[in-house]
Short mmCIF file of C-alpha atoms in Angstrom, two decimals:
data_model
loop_
_atom_site.label_atom_id
_atom_site.label_comp_id
_atom_site.label_asym_id
_atom_site.label_seq_id
_atom_site.Cartn_x
_atom_site.Cartn_y
_atom_site.Cartn_z
CA MET A 1 17.52 18.93 4.91
CA SER A 2 17.76 19.18 8.41
CA LEU A 3 15.92 21.03 11.22
CA SER A 4 16.97 23.83 13.29
CA ALA A 5 16.15 24.21 17.03
CA ASP A 6 12.65 25.64 16.11
CA ASN A 7 11.97 22.82 13.92
CA THR A 8 12.69 25.18 10.75
CA PRO A 9 14.20 23.49 7.67
CA VAL A 10 17.82 24.50 7.15
CA ASN A 11 19.70 24.20 3.95
CA PRO A 12 22.67 21.90 4.87
CA GLU A 13 24.96 23.63 2.22
CA SER A 14 24.41 27.17 3.32
CA GLY A 15 23.60 26.76 7.17
CA SER A 16 20.97 29.22 6.46
CA THR A 17 17.29 28.88 7.39
CA ALA A 18 15.21 27.89 4.39
CA GLU A 19 11.69 29.20 3.79
CA PRO A 20 8.99 27.28 5.75
CA VAL A 21 7.52 24.60 3.26
CA ARG A 22 3.96 23.14 3.03
CA ARG A 23 3.81 20.74 6.01
CA GLY A 24 3.58 17.02 5.09
CA ARG A 25 5.58 17.57 1.73
CA VAL A 26 9.16 16.92 0.93
CA ARG A 27 10.87 19.83 -0.37
CA ALA A 28 13.57 18.15 -2.53
CA ARG A 29 12.34 18.01 -6.13
CA ARG A 30 13.38 14.45 -6.37
CA ALA A 31 13.04 12.45 -3.15
CA ALA A 32 14.08 8.60 -3.34
CA VAL A 33 13.93 6.21 -0.48
CA MET A 34 15.94 3.17 -1.48
CA ALA A 35 15.97 -0.31 -0.17
CA VAL A 36 13.76 0.51 2.93
CA PRO A 37 11.65 -2.53 4.30
CA ALA A 38 8.26 -1.69 3.42
CA THR A 39 7.06 -2.96 6.90
CA LEU A 40 8.56 0.34 8.15
CA VAL A 41 5.93 2.28 6.07
CA ALA A 42 3.26 -0.12 7.47
CA ALA A 43 4.63 0.87 10.85
CA THR A 44 4.62 4.48 10.20
CA LEU A 45 0.97 4.45 9.12
CA ALA A 46 -0.15 2.74 12.41
CA VAL A 47 -0.21 5.79 13.93
CA LEU A 48 -3.50 7.28 12.50
CA THR A 49 -7.34 8.11 13.28
CA ALA A 50 -9.11 4.84 12.85
CA GLU A 51 -12.87 6.60 13.37
CA GLY A 52 -14.30 7.12 10.05
CA ALA A 53 -11.54 5.69 7.93
CA LEU A 54 -12.24 4.68 4.64
CA GLY A 55 -11.90 0.79 3.54
CA VAL A 56 -13.19 -1.02 0.65
CA GLN A 57 -17.02 -0.53 -0.50
CA PHE A 58 -17.84 -4.01 0.38
CA ALA A 59 -18.19 -6.26 3.53
CA ILE A 60 -15.02 -8.46 3.69
CA SER A 61 -15.17 -12.17 4.62
CA GLY A 62 -12.62 -11.36 7.41
CA MET A 63 -10.39 -14.27 6.03
CA PRO A 64 -7.03 -12.96 5.43
CA PHE A 65 -4.82 -13.96 2.08
CA THR A 66 -1.35 -13.77 1.23
CA VAL A 67 0.01 -12.10 -1.81
CA THR A 68 3.68 -12.29 -2.91
CA ALA A 69 5.42 -11.33 -6.11
CA LYS A 70 9.32 -11.17 -7.01
CA GLU A 71 8.76 -7.51 -7.86
CA LEU A 72 6.04 -4.67 -8.11
CA ASN A 73 6.50 -1.73 -10.19
CA GLY A 74 3.89 1.15 -10.17
CA THR A 75 3.13 4.79 -11.19
CA GLY A 76 0.75 6.82 -9.02
CA PHE A 77 1.15 5.38 -5.42
CA GLU A 78 -0.87 6.26 -2.26
CA GLN A 79 -1.14 4.90 0.96
CA PHE A 80 -3.47 5.55 4.13
CA GLY A 81 -4.96 4.44 6.93
CA GLY A 82 -8.56 2.29 6.81
CA LEU A 83 -10.91 0.26 8.82
CA ASP A 84 -12.68 -2.61 6.77
CA ASN A 85 -15.98 -3.94 7.93
CA MET A 86 -17.22 -7.67 7.86
CA ALA A 87 -20.91 -8.79 7.11
CA GLU A 88 -23.06 -8.47 10.16
CA ASN A 89 -22.69 -11.77 12.29
CA SER A 90 -19.88 -12.93 10.39
CA PRO A 91 -18.20 -16.04 12.02
CA ASN A 92 -14.80 -14.56 11.44
CA ALA A 93 -15.35 -11.53 13.34
CA GLY A 94 -14.07 -13.23 16.68
CA ASP A 95 -13.26 -10.27 19.24
CA THR A 96 -12.80 -7.59 16.53
CA GLY A 97 -16.22 -6.37 16.77
CA GLY A 98 -16.15 -7.19 12.88
CA GLN A 99 -13.64 -4.50 11.92
CA VAL A 100 -10.02 -4.74 10.62
CA LEU A 101 -7.40 -1.60 10.91
CA VAL A 102 -5.63 -1.74 7.39
CA VAL A 103 -3.22 0.02 5.24
CA THR A 104 -4.79 0.96 2.05
CA SER A 105 -2.33 1.03 -0.94
CA ALA A 106 -3.43 2.52 -4.15
CA ILE A 107 -1.61 2.28 -7.43
CA LYS A 108 -2.70 4.00 -10.60
CA ASN A 109 -0.87 1.40 -12.96
CA ALA A 110 1.07 -1.54 -11.70
CA THR A 111 2.81 -4.71 -12.89
CA LEU A 112 3.80 -7.78 -10.80
CA ASP A 113 6.54 -10.27 -11.78
CA SER A 114 5.45 -13.95 -10.50
CA LEU A 115 2.40 -13.08 -8.68
CA CYS A 116 1.20 -15.89 -6.01
CA GLN A 117 -2.08 -15.61 -3.94
CA SER A 118 -3.27 -17.99 -1.39
CA VAL A 119 -5.69 -18.25 1.41
CA ASP A 120 -6.05 -20.73 3.89
CA LEU A 121 -9.37 -22.72 3.80
CA GLY A 122 -8.34 -24.90 7.13
CA GLY A 123 -5.77 -27.80 6.19
CA THR A 124 -5.88 -26.58 2.57
CA ASN A 125 -4.91 -23.55 0.45
CA LEU A 126 -6.68 -22.13 -2.36
CA LEU A 127 -3.67 -20.89 -4.69
CA ILE A 128 -3.30 -18.62 -7.38
CA THR A 129 -0.39 -18.00 -9.43
CA ALA A 130 0.14 -15.89 -12.57
CA GLY A 131 2.72 -13.67 -14.65
CA SER A 132 5.85 -15.86 -14.23
CA GLY A 133 6.54 -15.82 -17.77
CA SER A 134 7.63 -12.83 -20.15
CA THR A 135 4.33 -11.20 -19.85
CA LYS A 136 3.70 -9.76 -16.32
CA VAL A 137 0.58 -9.32 -14.54
CA SER A 138 -0.86 -5.82 -14.66
CA ALA A 139 -3.37 -3.74 -13.06
CA THR A 140 -5.09 -0.38 -13.25
CA ASP A 141 -6.76 1.39 -10.34
CA LEU A 142 -5.13 -1.05 -7.88
CA THR A 143 -5.81 -1.05 -4.32
CA THR A 144 -5.01 -3.57 -1.61
CA ASP A 145 -6.19 -3.27 2.19
CA SER A 146 -3.35 -5.01 4.17
CA THR A 147 -2.34 -5.77 7.60
CA GLU A 148 1.25 -6.69 6.91
CA LEU A 149 3.48 -5.45 3.95
CA SER A 150 7.11 -6.29 3.84
CA GLY A 151 9.80 -6.23 0.92
CA ASP A 152 12.61 -3.72 -0.23
CA ALA A 153 11.11 -0.52 -1.51
CA SER A 154 12.16 2.57 -3.23
CA PHE A 155 10.08 5.69 -4.04
CA ASN A 156 10.27 8.64 -6.30
CA ASN A 157 9.13 11.84 -5.42
CA ILE A 158 7.56 10.65 -2.12
CA GLU A 159 5.33 13.13 0.17
CA ILE A 160 4.96 11.87 3.50
CA GLY A 161 2.49 13.13 6.23
CA ASN A 162 -0.28 14.36 3.93
CA ASP A 163 -3.94 14.58 4.80
CA ALA A 164 -5.23 11.50 3.29
CA SER A 165 -8.25 13.55 1.62
CA THR A 166 -5.87 15.79 -0.41
CA LEU A 167 -3.99 12.67 -2.42
CA THR A 168 -4.04 13.35 -6.02
CA LYS A 169 -1.39 10.46 -7.42
CA ALA A 170 -3.83 7.53 -7.80
CA GLY A 171 -6.97 9.27 -7.98
CA VAL A 172 -8.08 7.84 -4.57
CA LYS A 173 -8.87 10.08 -1.55
CA GLY A 174 -8.85 9.12 2.06
CA PRO A 175 -10.54 10.38 4.88
CA ILE A 176 -10.02 13.85 6.33
CA GLY A 177 -7.71 14.05 9.11
CA VAL A 178 -5.84 10.55 8.38
CA PHE A 179 -2.18 10.22 8.02
CA SER A 180 -0.84 9.46 4.72
CA GLN A 181 1.77 9.60 1.94
CA GLN A 182 2.19 9.42 -1.82
CA ALA A 183 4.58 9.16 -4.50
CA ASP A 184 5.06 9.44 -8.33
CA THR A 185 6.51 5.82 -8.70
CA VAL A 186 6.89 2.87 -6.13
CA HIS A 187 9.14 -0.35 -6.63
CA ILE A 188 9.15 -3.18 -4.24
CA ALA A 189 11.43 -6.37 -4.62
CA ASN A 190 10.26 -9.63 -2.62
CA LEU A 191 6.77 -8.26 -2.05
CA ARG A 192 4.83 -10.06 0.69
CA GLN A 193 1.42 -8.79 1.85
CA THR A 194 -1.43 -10.15 4.13
CA ASN A 195 -4.24 -8.70 2.68
CA TYR A 196 -8.04 -8.48 3.37
CA ALA A 197 -9.22 -7.01 0.25
CA THR A 198 -8.02 -6.15 -3.34
CA THR A 199 -9.73 -4.22 -5.98
CA ALA A 200 -8.67 -3.10 -9.44
CA ALA A 201 -10.60 -1.48 -12.55
CA VAL A 202 -8.72 -3.92 -14.68
CA PHE A 203 -6.74 -6.85 -13.53
CA ARG A 204 -4.69 -8.98 -16.20
CA LEU A 205 -3.23 -12.23 -15.20
CA PRO A 206 -1.31 -14.00 -17.66
CA GLY A 207 -0.67 -17.65 -17.26
CA LEU A 208 -3.24 -17.95 -14.52
CA LYS A 209 -3.42 -21.20 -12.60
CA LEU A 210 -5.77 -21.90 -9.84
CA ARG A 211 -5.41 -24.93 -7.52
CA PHE A 212 -5.75 -26.22 -4.16
CA SER A 213 -2.38 -26.93 -2.34
CA SER A 214 -0.90 -28.23 1.01
CA SER A 215 1.22 -25.14 1.33
CA GLY A 216 0.46 -21.42 0.43
CA CYS A 217 2.78 -18.65 -1.15
#
């Protein structure tokens, strides 16, 4: 689909002007974005209204942690901007005012291959690994609040530009007036995230190992 001079969608096959479609929706029945670095998704979502944005419903520590996986597969995907808050007088606030601008990703059902999570404690890392065997990590109602996200991503039936308060795919609604996107499915290879918070209704970690390490994920 292309746009005419007056920004009206045009059918590339017939050259005729198509009927207007609802803003923020992809008109194609099945839209897929293949092998798109997920950093571009995060960059797109950086243009949003931070005031009143919805983050996790608890005070974050303000210590970022790294999450990696060989592969993430999910059904029911949403993504929108948010603002996380630290506890009052947190020593990690620095010059941020105790707030962190994040991209919230919500997935209704997710599996992750070879999950690794690490947090730098100052000279050593708390390292968690799971799901490297035949049984993968699985989660329901998974949300992550990230400041960086990278990988090779593909989405089925993606809708870009939705108002976050109207999202329907993962059962999570963001604040009104905030830019967002959603898709039926998401696949990310070589996932890497810098997160400030993660929540899940159910989180299964087969082969869980927790240890201290000189290096992180």
